[in-house]
Amino acid sequence: MNFKEALRLYQEADLFELGKLAHREKERHHGKKYYYTINRHINYTNICAINCRFCGYHKKPGEEGGYVLEISQIIETLKNTPGLREVHIVGGLNPDLPYEYYVELIAEIRRNFPGLHIRAFTCVEIEWLSRISGKDVRQVLIELKEAGLNSIPGGGAEVFSERIRKELYPAKISFKKWLEIATTAHELGIPTNATLLFGHIETDEEIIEHLFILRETQAQTGGFYCFIPLAFIPEGNELSHLPGPSAHKILKTIAISRLILDNFPHIKAYWVFLGVKLAQVALLWGADHFHGTVFEEKISESMKKTQVMRLPPQEIEKLIKEVGGEPVLI
Ligand code: SF4
């Protein structure tokens, strides 16, 4: 499928037709299998040196409500999570945290949990670590990998568009830099995820462009594991006047992602942002990965002002079985 065909499909295809095509593609990759894990999110700090307009999570340095989690506190939290298989760690760009905090955090988790999958620090945080340490990105990644890092989350990709970056997150690294860091991680044997934040001011063309850039990068490195379409939350941030994406738009975007990203192993129905019910429907629109149990997640909580519900594994399995799938715990 080329760019024009993909755009036409995204804009003109009937929602159910598109869903059928994407679901067929999902079954070609995974049959009836749907994946999830028992994971916990750790948002180690909400203090951030930059200000992305869509973000309702961060606090400026010195602002009331800013926090940093002690490493010992994080270890305790993880110890209190039964059956844990994966920890997902992301946070703000906190000028008060030294480089050593990050390496020690990974090393301490690895020391306490030898078999745990540690997915930590987006490409944006990795670049920040390079800046505060004076080491190049490759060296930072090598040191984190040696400390016990397994993989990198997909956040910070937003939309691969300079127009949108200037408008919404001018202080964030460019998408070229984001891709360069992801590619370097792949070269070092560190798989990464990739996201798209959609449903704000982007155009359909920019969404399709984003997906094609990811597909081309994957063709070169093969290092992406999962693609996560993130539906913009228009609450608790500077863009609250926007309506946010409709369910129609969300399902179409997940479906077109499965069709364009035919070289990505997984497409995620990220229930934390989509809501559990729509995420379940997305399992029939091309998604094959239901993320995990989560336990708590402060980024969407800070915007929606409600606590993210923890989904027990049995509940996830029930949701998957209801759509005719076979749950696979990874
Ligand atoms: S999205 Fe990330 S980098 Fe941007 S302001 Fe929020 S915490 Fe900081």
mmCIF file of C-alpha atoms and ligand atoms in Angstrom:
data_model
loop_
_atom_site.group_PDB
_atom_site.id
_atom_site.type_symbol
_atom_site.label_atom_id
_atom_site.label_comp_id
_atom_site.label_asym_id
_atom_site.label_seq_id
_atom_site.Cartn_x
_atom_site.Cartn_y
_atom_site.Cartn_z
ATOM 1 C CA MET A 1 0.000 0.000 0.000
ATOM 2 C CA ASN A 2 1.418 3.413 -0.911
ATOM 3 C CA PHE A 3 0.800 6.759 0.805
ATOM 4 C CA LYS A 4 -2.102 7.793 -1.451
ATOM 5 C CA GLU A 5 -3.888 4.448 -1.097
ATOM 6 C CA ALA A 6 -3.450 4.498 2.673
ATOM 7 C CA LEU A 7 -4.781 8.039 2.949
ATOM 8 C CA ARG A 8 -7.774 7.206 0.783
ATOM 9 C CA LEU A 9 -8.539 4.152 2.883
ATOM 10 C CA TYR A 10 -8.221 6.139 6.109
ATOM 11 C CA GLN A 11 -10.455 8.956 4.893
ATOM 12 C CA GLU A 12 -12.994 7.177 2.744
ATOM 13 C CA ALA A 13 -13.353 3.542 3.803
ATOM 14 C CA ASP A 14 -16.359 2.543 5.811
ATOM 15 C CA LEU A 15 -15.432 1.990 9.478
ATOM 16 C CA PHE A 16 -16.534 -1.642 9.403
ATOM 17 C CA GLU A 17 -14.767 -2.365 6.092
ATOM 18 C CA LEU A 18 -11.550 -0.912 7.475
ATOM 19 C CA GLY A 19 -11.999 -2.898 10.695
ATOM 20 C CA LYS A 20 -12.504 -6.113 8.742
ATOM 21 C CA LEU A 21 -9.323 -5.556 6.733
ATOM 22 C CA ALA A 22 -7.300 -4.711 9.839
ATOM 23 C CA HIS A 23 -8.679 -7.661 11.810
ATOM 24 C CA ARG A 24 -7.802 -9.998 8.948
ATOM 25 C CA GLU A 25 -4.263 -8.612 9.032
ATOM 26 C CA LYS A 26 -4.163 -9.043 12.821
ATOM 27 C CA GLU A 27 -5.189 -12.692 12.418
ATOM 28 C CA ARG A 28 -2.529 -13.181 9.736
ATOM 29 C CA HIS A 29 0.076 -12.092 12.305
ATOM 30 C CA HIS A 30 -1.320 -13.692 15.458
ATOM 31 C CA GLY A 31 -4.349 -15.847 14.720
ATOM 32 C CA LYS A 32 -6.722 -15.753 17.691
ATOM 33 C CA LYS A 33 -3.979 -14.788 20.155
ATOM 34 C CA TYR A 34 -4.094 -11.545 22.146
ATOM 35 C CA TYR A 35 -1.269 -10.535 24.446
ATOM 36 C CA TYR A 36 -1.064 -8.845 27.830
ATOM 37 C CA THR A 37 1.254 -8.736 30.792
ATOM 38 C CA ILE A 38 1.240 -8.129 34.525
ATOM 39 C CA ASN A 39 2.922 -4.776 34.728
ATOM 40 C CA ARG A 40 3.251 -1.742 36.904
ATOM 41 C CA HIS A 41 3.861 1.827 35.788
ATOM 42 C CA ILE A 42 6.342 3.930 37.721
ATOM 43 C CA ASN A 43 6.277 7.674 37.061
ATOM 44 C CA TYR A 44 9.381 8.607 39.072
ATOM 45 C CA THR A 45 9.026 12.392 38.815
ATOM 46 C CA ASN A 46 6.518 14.872 37.420
ATOM 47 C CA ILE A 47 8.965 17.788 37.472
ATOM 48 C CA CYS A 48 9.889 18.782 33.946
ATOM 49 C CA ALA A 49 12.132 21.452 32.482
ATOM 50 C CA ILE A 50 10.005 21.819 29.351
ATOM 51 C CA ASN A 51 6.355 22.484 28.703
ATOM 52 C CA CYS A 52 4.466 20.436 26.143
ATOM 53 C CA ARG A 53 1.046 22.004 25.668
ATOM 54 C CA PHE A 54 -0.831 18.695 25.581
ATOM 55 C CA CYS A 55 0.701 17.552 28.895
ATOM 56 C CA GLY A 56 -1.253 17.987 32.107
ATOM 57 C CA TYR A 57 1.145 15.854 34.105
ATOM 58 C CA HIS A 58 4.254 17.950 34.557
ATOM 59 C CA LYS A 59 5.097 20.636 37.144
ATOM 60 C CA LYS A 60 7.743 23.297 36.598
ATOM 61 C CA PRO A 61 10.847 23.022 38.818
ATOM 62 C CA GLY A 62 9.933 24.637 42.165
ATOM 63 C CA GLU A 63 6.179 24.514 41.501
ATOM 64 C CA GLU A 64 3.874 23.137 44.166
ATOM 65 C CA GLY A 65 2.858 19.520 43.623
ATOM 66 C CA GLY A 66 6.181 18.437 42.106
ATOM 67 C CA TYR A 67 7.531 15.115 43.342
ATOM 68 C CA VAL A 68 10.421 12.684 42.980
ATOM 69 C CA LEU A 69 10.204 9.058 44.056
ATOM 70 C CA GLU A 70 13.108 7.669 46.068
ATOM 71 C CA ILE A 71 14.664 4.542 44.571
ATOM 72 C CA SER A 72 13.955 2.624 47.805
ATOM 73 C CA GLN A 73 10.301 3.680 47.572
ATOM 74 C CA ILE A 74 10.090 2.338 44.012
ATOM 75 C CA ILE A 75 11.635 -0.982 45.032
ATOM 76 C CA GLU A 76 9.096 -1.293 47.865
ATOM 77 C CA THR A 77 6.218 -0.572 45.495
ATOM 78 C CA LEU A 78 7.424 -3.245 43.090
ATOM 79 C CA LYS A 79 7.822 -5.745 45.926
ATOM 80 C CA ASN A 80 4.188 -5.154 46.790
ATOM 81 C CA THR A 81 2.979 -6.062 43.289
ATOM 82 C CA PRO A 82 2.200 -9.779 43.097
ATOM 83 C CA GLY A 83 3.077 -11.686 39.930
ATOM 84 C CA LEU A 84 4.880 -8.720 38.362
ATOM 85 C CA ARG A 85 6.458 -9.415 34.928
ATOM 86 C CA GLU A 86 7.214 -5.954 33.624
ATOM 87 C CA VAL A 87 7.881 -2.474 35.001
ATOM 88 C CA HIS A 88 7.230 0.524 32.782
ATOM 89 C CA ILE A 89 9.151 3.635 33.872
ATOM 90 C CA VAL A 90 8.727 7.149 32.481
ATOM 91 C CA GLY A 91 8.920 10.646 33.965
ATOM 92 C CA GLY A 92 9.597 14.342 33.373
ATOM 93 C CA LEU A 93 12.934 15.958 32.530
ATOM 94 C CA ASN A 94 13.882 16.896 36.063
ATOM 95 C CA PRO A 95 16.913 19.225 36.299
ATOM 96 C CA ASP A 96 17.481 18.260 39.951
ATOM 97 C CA LEU A 97 17.971 14.545 39.324
ATOM 98 C CA PRO A 98 21.546 13.490 38.565
ATOM 99 C CA TYR A 99 22.429 10.946 35.865
ATOM 100 C CA GLU A 100 23.429 8.481 38.598
ATOM 101 C CA TYR A 101 19.802 8.306 39.829
ATOM 102 C CA TYR A 102 18.684 6.748 36.538
ATOM 103 C CA VAL A 103 21.473 4.172 36.322
ATOM 104 C CA GLU A 104 21.090 3.270 40.003
ATOM 105 C CA LEU A 105 17.333 2.945 39.629
ATOM 106 C CA ILE A 106 17.725 0.376 36.846
ATOM 107 C CA ALA A 107 20.561 -1.445 38.643
ATOM 108 C CA GLU A 108 18.613 -1.643 41.929
ATOM 109 C CA ILE A 109 15.514 -2.983 40.197
ATOM 110 C CA ARG A 110 17.621 -5.571 38.392
ATOM 111 C CA ARG A 111 19.358 -6.566 41.651
ATOM 112 C CA ASN A 112 16.022 -7.067 43.410
ATOM 113 C CA PHE A 113 14.124 -8.594 40.473
ATOM 114 C CA PRO A 114 16.497 -10.599 38.255
ATOM 115 C CA GLY A 115 13.761 -11.848 35.878
ATOM 116 C CA LEU A 116 11.679 -8.676 35.580
ATOM 117 C CA HIS A 117 11.365 -6.965 32.167
ATOM 118 C CA ILE A 118 12.495 -3.356 32.671
ATOM 119 C CA ARG A 119 11.026 -1.019 30.061
ATOM 120 C CA ALA A 120 12.299 2.444 30.915
ATOM 121 C CA PHE A 121 12.932 5.997 29.710
ATOM 122 C CA THR A 122 11.550 7.256 26.398
ATOM 123 C CA CYS A 123 13.879 8.527 23.684
ATOM 124 C CA VAL A 124 13.180 12.038 25.035
ATOM 125 C CA GLU A 125 14.488 11.031 28.479
ATOM 126 C CA ILE A 126 17.477 9.234 26.939
ATOM 127 C CA GLU A 127 18.454 12.455 25.137
ATOM 128 C CA TRP A 128 18.040 14.353 28.419
ATOM 129 C CA LEU A 129 20.356 11.850 30.135
ATOM 130 C CA SER A 130 22.895 12.402 27.405
ATOM 131 C CA ARG A 131 22.664 16.157 27.988
ATOM 132 C CA ILE A 132 22.998 16.062 31.781
ATOM 133 C CA SER A 133 25.803 13.492 31.774
ATOM 134 C CA GLY A 134 27.820 14.872 28.851
ATOM 135 C CA LYS A 135 27.930 11.323 27.423
ATOM 136 C CA ASP A 136 26.685 10.528 23.957
ATOM 137 C CA VAL A 137 23.376 8.733 23.483
ATOM 138 C CA ARG A 138 25.064 5.447 22.557
ATOM 139 C CA GLN A 139 27.113 5.469 25.775
ATOM 140 C CA VAL A 140 24.032 6.266 27.885
ATOM 141 C CA LEU A 141 22.189 3.345 26.315
ATOM 142 C CA ILE A 142 25.152 1.013 26.838
ATOM 143 C CA GLU A 143 25.360 1.967 30.522
ATOM 144 C CA LEU A 144 21.610 1.531 31.065
ATOM 145 C CA LYS A 145 21.685 -1.824 29.299
ATOM 146 C CA GLU A 146 24.591 -2.948 31.464
ATOM 147 C CA ALA A 147 22.609 -1.877 34.541
ATOM 148 C CA GLY A 148 19.695 -4.098 33.454
ATOM 149 C CA LEU A 149 17.501 -2.185 31.008
ATOM 150 C CA ASN A 150 15.594 -4.478 28.623
ATOM 151 C CA SER A 151 13.658 -2.122 26.377
ATOM 152 C CA ILE A 152 12.486 1.460 25.820
ATOM 153 C CA PRO A 153 8.868 2.684 25.849
ATOM 154 C CA GLY A 154 7.468 4.413 22.791
ATOM 155 C CA GLY A 155 6.539 7.804 24.276
ATOM 156 C CA GLY A 156 7.731 11.179 23.072
ATOM 157 C CA ALA A 157 7.251 10.415 19.374
ATOM 158 C CA GLU A 158 4.038 12.536 19.367
ATOM 159 C CA VAL A 159 3.518 13.314 15.653
ATOM 160 C CA PHE A 160 6.475 13.286 13.277
ATOM 161 C CA SER A 161 5.760 16.818 12.071
ATOM 162 C CA GLU A 162 7.843 19.959 12.535
ATOM 163 C CA ARG A 163 4.671 22.053 12.123
ATOM 164 C CA ILE A 164 3.042 20.385 15.133
ATOM 165 C CA ARG A 165 6.245 20.362 17.152
ATOM 166 C CA LYS A 166 6.575 24.160 16.760
ATOM 167 C CA GLU A 167 2.965 24.621 17.796
ATOM 168 C CA LEU A 168 2.617 22.152 20.693
ATOM 169 C CA TYR A 169 6.002 21.015 21.997
ATOM 170 C CA PRO A 170 8.741 23.312 20.651
ATOM 171 C CA ALA A 171 11.261 22.434 23.379
ATOM 172 C CA LYS A 172 11.013 18.697 22.796
ATOM 173 C CA ILE A 173 13.573 16.892 20.621
ATOM 174 C CA SER A 174 12.825 16.763 16.903
ATOM 175 C CA PHE A 175 11.356 13.627 15.420
ATOM 176 C CA LYS A 176 14.614 13.058 13.534
ATOM 177 C CA LYS A 177 16.440 12.971 16.867
ATOM 178 C CA TRP A 178 13.768 10.657 18.329
ATOM 179 C CA LEU A 179 14.248 8.254 15.419
ATOM 180 C CA GLU A 180 18.038 8.495 15.660
ATOM 181 C CA ILE A 181 17.882 7.463 19.343
ATOM 182 C CA ALA A 182 15.442 4.605 18.632
ATOM 183 C CA THR A 183 17.713 3.425 15.812
ATOM 184 C CA THR A 184 20.780 3.553 18.063
ATOM 185 C CA ALA A 185 18.922 1.494 20.672
ATOM 186 C CA HIS A 186 18.027 -1.069 17.993
ATOM 187 C CA GLU A 187 21.676 -1.291 16.932
ATOM 188 C CA LEU A 188 22.578 -2.075 20.536
ATOM 189 C CA GLY A 189 19.958 -4.829 20.751
ATOM 190 C CA ILE A 190 17.498 -2.769 22.801
ATOM 191 C CA PRO A 191 13.972 -3.044 21.359
ATOM 192 C CA THR A 192 11.762 0.027 21.522
ATOM 193 C CA ASN A 193 8.080 0.786 21.157
ATOM 194 C CA ALA A 194 6.661 3.682 19.157
ATOM 195 C CA THR A 195 3.642 5.906 19.754
ATOM 196 C CA LEU A 196 1.508 8.402 17.867
ATOM 197 C CA LEU A 197 -0.395 11.057 19.805
ATOM 198 C CA PHE A 198 -3.443 11.779 17.679
ATOM 199 C CA GLY A 199 -6.777 13.560 17.871
ATOM 200 C CA HIS A 200 -5.593 17.158 18.468
ATOM 201 C CA ILE A 201 -4.404 19.504 15.671
ATOM 202 C CA GLU A 202 -2.824 16.990 13.332
ATOM 203 C CA THR A 203 -4.099 16.327 9.814
ATOM 204 C CA ASP A 204 -4.917 12.931 8.342
ATOM 205 C CA GLU A 205 -1.916 13.319 6.050
ATOM 206 C CA GLU A 206 0.369 13.829 9.052
ATOM 207 C CA ILE A 207 -0.939 10.649 10.688
ATOM 208 C CA ILE A 208 -0.301 8.604 7.551
ATOM 209 C CA GLU A 209 3.123 10.223 7.118
ATOM 210 C CA HIS A 210 4.013 9.276 10.721
ATOM 211 C CA LEU A 211 3.072 5.648 10.068
ATOM 212 C CA PHE A 212 5.074 5.470 6.848
ATOM 213 C CA ILE A 213 8.164 6.912 8.553
ATOM 214 C CA LEU A 214 7.868 4.207 11.221
ATOM 215 C CA ARG A 215 7.425 1.491 8.630
ATOM 216 C CA GLU A 216 10.543 2.634 6.737
ATOM 217 C CA THR A 217 12.588 2.791 9.944
ATOM 218 C CA GLN A 218 11.429 -0.671 10.950
ATOM 219 C CA ALA A 219 12.412 -2.005 7.533
ATOM 220 C CA GLN A 220 15.953 -0.818 8.253
ATOM 221 C CA THR A 221 16.361 -1.881 11.898
ATOM 222 C CA GLY A 222 13.648 -4.401 12.809
ATOM 223 C CA GLY A 223 13.921 -3.107 16.382
ATOM 224 C CA PHE A 224 10.376 -1.879 17.031
ATOM 225 C CA TYR A 225 8.234 -4.221 19.097
ATOM 226 C CA CYS A 226 4.872 -2.542 19.505
ATOM 227 C CA PHE A 227 3.048 0.453 18.064
ATOM 228 C CA ILE A 228 0.782 2.343 20.462
ATOM 229 C CA PRO A 229 -1.745 4.826 19.041
ATOM 230 C CA LEU A 230 -2.348 7.260 21.922
ATOM 231 C CA ALA A 231 -5.708 9.006 21.803
ATOM 232 C CA PHE A 232 -5.225 12.614 22.970
ATOM 233 C CA ILE A 233 -6.924 13.406 26.305
ATOM 234 C CA PRO A 234 -8.378 16.938 26.126
ATOM 235 C CA GLU A 235 -8.493 17.474 29.883
ATOM 236 C CA GLY A 236 -6.224 19.150 32.409
ATOM 237 C CA ASN A 237 -3.922 20.734 29.816
ATOM 238 C CA GLU A 238 -3.596 23.842 27.608
ATOM 239 C CA LEU A 239 -5.553 22.153 24.812
ATOM 240 C CA SER A 240 -8.684 21.372 26.799
ATOM 241 C CA HIS A 241 -10.754 23.421 24.339
ATOM 242 C CA LEU A 242 -10.216 20.759 21.662
ATOM 243 C CA PRO A 243 -12.824 18.014 21.390
ATOM 244 C CA GLY A 244 -10.410 15.074 21.332
ATOM 245 C CA PRO A 245 -10.755 12.113 18.990
ATOM 246 C CA SER A 246 -14.101 10.354 18.540
ATOM 247 C CA ALA A 247 -14.436 6.583 18.933
ATOM 248 C CA HIS A 248 -14.816 6.463 15.130
ATOM 249 C CA LYS A 249 -11.477 8.242 14.638
ATOM 250 C CA ILE A 250 -9.760 6.073 17.264
ATOM 251 C CA LEU A 251 -10.869 2.794 15.686
ATOM 252 C CA LYS A 252 -9.963 3.965 12.189
ATOM 253 C CA THR A 253 -6.517 5.044 13.373
ATOM 254 C CA ILE A 254 -5.847 1.709 15.066
ATOM 255 C CA ALA A 255 -7.027 -0.136 11.960
ATOM 256 C CA ILE A 256 -4.929 1.875 9.507
ATOM 257 C CA SER A 257 -1.917 1.427 11.811
ATOM 258 C CA ARG A 258 -2.248 -2.368 11.583
ATOM 259 C CA LEU A 259 -2.507 -2.170 7.808
ATOM 260 C CA ILE A 260 0.426 0.191 7.211
ATOM 261 C CA LEU A 261 2.716 -1.212 9.895
ATOM 262 C CA ASP A 262 2.730 -4.709 8.487
ATOM 263 C CA ASN A 263 6.332 -5.101 9.687
ATOM 264 C CA PHE A 264 5.502 -4.284 13.351
ATOM 265 C CA PRO A 265 4.872 -7.340 15.540
ATOM 266 C CA HIS A 266 2.228 -5.706 17.731
ATOM 267 C CA ILE A 267 -0.423 -2.964 17.731
ATOM 268 C CA LYS A 268 -1.619 -1.998 21.176
ATOM 269 C CA ALA A 269 -5.085 -1.203 22.474
ATOM 270 C CA TYR A 270 -3.833 1.060 25.273
ATOM 271 C CA TRP A 271 -6.826 0.917 27.585
ATOM 272 C CA VAL A 272 -5.385 3.513 29.968
ATOM 273 C CA PHE A 273 -6.010 6.235 27.369
ATOM 274 C CA LEU A 274 -8.849 4.607 25.387
ATOM 275 C CA GLY A 275 -10.936 3.360 28.282
ATOM 276 C CA VAL A 276 -11.476 -0.356 28.826
ATOM 277 C CA LYS A 277 -14.618 -0.683 26.722
ATOM 278 C CA LEU A 278 -13.291 1.003 23.592
ATOM 279 C CA ALA A 279 -9.995 -0.846 23.989
ATOM 280 C CA GLN A 280 -11.916 -4.119 23.943
ATOM 281 C CA VAL A 281 -13.624 -3.110 20.678
ATOM 282 C CA ALA A 282 -10.202 -2.142 19.259
ATOM 283 C CA LEU A 283 -9.245 -5.825 19.571
ATOM 284 C CA LEU A 284 -11.530 -6.373 16.558
ATOM 285 C CA TRP A 285 -10.083 -3.368 14.662
ATOM 286 C CA GLY A 286 -6.503 -4.572 14.307
ATOM 287 C CA ALA A 287 -5.057 -4.444 17.838
ATOM 288 C CA ASP A 288 -3.539 -7.607 19.307
ATOM 289 C CA HIS A 289 -1.969 -6.348 22.545
ATOM 290 C CA PHE A 290 -3.993 -5.315 25.583
ATOM 291 C CA HIS A 291 -1.015 -3.825 27.461
ATOM 292 C CA GLY A 292 -1.343 -5.026 31.045
ATOM 293 C CA THR A 293 -2.652 -4.671 34.547
ATOM 294 C CA VAL A 294 -0.944 -1.251 35.092
ATOM 295 C CA PHE A 295 -1.961 -0.747 38.800
ATOM 296 C CA GLU A 296 -1.557 3.032 38.627
ATOM 297 C CA GLU A 297 -0.537 5.563 36.018
ATOM 298 C CA LYS A 298 -0.072 9.173 36.977
ATOM 299 C CA ILE A 299 0.087 10.790 33.527
ATOM 300 C CA SER A 300 -3.500 10.185 32.444
ATOM 301 C CA GLU A 301 -4.674 10.395 36.082
ATOM 302 C CA SER A 302 -3.369 13.960 36.370
ATOM 303 C CA MET A 303 -5.406 15.012 33.317
ATOM 304 C CA LYS A 304 -8.602 13.068 33.847
ATOM 305 C CA LYS A 305 -8.480 13.701 37.627
ATOM 306 C CA THR A 306 -9.562 10.132 38.232
ATOM 307 C CA GLN A 307 -7.516 7.201 39.333
ATOM 308 C CA VAL A 308 -6.651 4.652 36.676
ATOM 309 C CA MET A 309 -8.315 1.430 37.570
ATOM 310 C CA ARG A 310 -6.103 -1.595 37.982
ATOM 311 C CA LEU A 311 -7.272 -4.357 35.663
ATOM 312 C CA PRO A 312 -6.763 -7.780 37.234
ATOM 313 C CA PRO A 313 -5.401 -10.475 34.851
ATOM 314 C CA GLN A 314 -8.693 -12.405 35.056
ATOM 315 C CA GLU A 315 -10.577 -9.321 33.896
ATOM 316 C CA ILE A 316 -8.229 -8.832 30.917
ATOM 317 C CA GLU A 317 -8.618 -12.511 29.994
ATOM 318 C CA LYS A 318 -12.401 -12.170 30.178
ATOM 319 C CA LEU A 319 -12.358 -9.120 27.872
ATOM 320 C CA ILE A 320 -10.222 -11.000 25.346
ATOM 321 C CA LYS A 321 -12.326 -14.167 25.463
ATOM 322 C CA GLU A 322 -15.511 -12.140 24.944
ATOM 323 C CA VAL A 323 -14.232 -11.089 21.500
ATOM 324 C CA GLY A 324 -13.376 -14.687 20.618
ATOM 325 C CA GLY A 325 -9.662 -14.407 21.386
ATOM 326 C CA GLU A 326 -7.139 -16.546 23.251
ATOM 327 C CA PRO A 327 -5.335 -14.579 25.974
ATOM 328 C CA VAL A 328 -1.567 -14.988 26.100
ATOM 329 C CA LEU A 329 0.255 -13.786 29.211
ATOM 330 C CA ILE A 330 3.737 -12.568 28.240
HETATM 331 S S1 SF4 B 1 5.128 15.364 27.857
HETATM 332 FE FE1 SF4 B 1 6.962 14.731 28.988
HETATM 333 S S2 SF4 B 1 8.549 16.159 28.256
HETATM 334 FE FE2 SF4 B 1 6.564 17.095 27.735
HETATM 335 S S3 SF4 B 1 6.056 18.428 29.502
HETATM 336 FE FE3 SF4 B 1 5.082 16.420 29.878
HETATM 337 S S4 SF4 B 1 6.572 15.329 31.149
HETATM 338 FE FE4 SF4 B 1 7.686 17.032 30.165
#
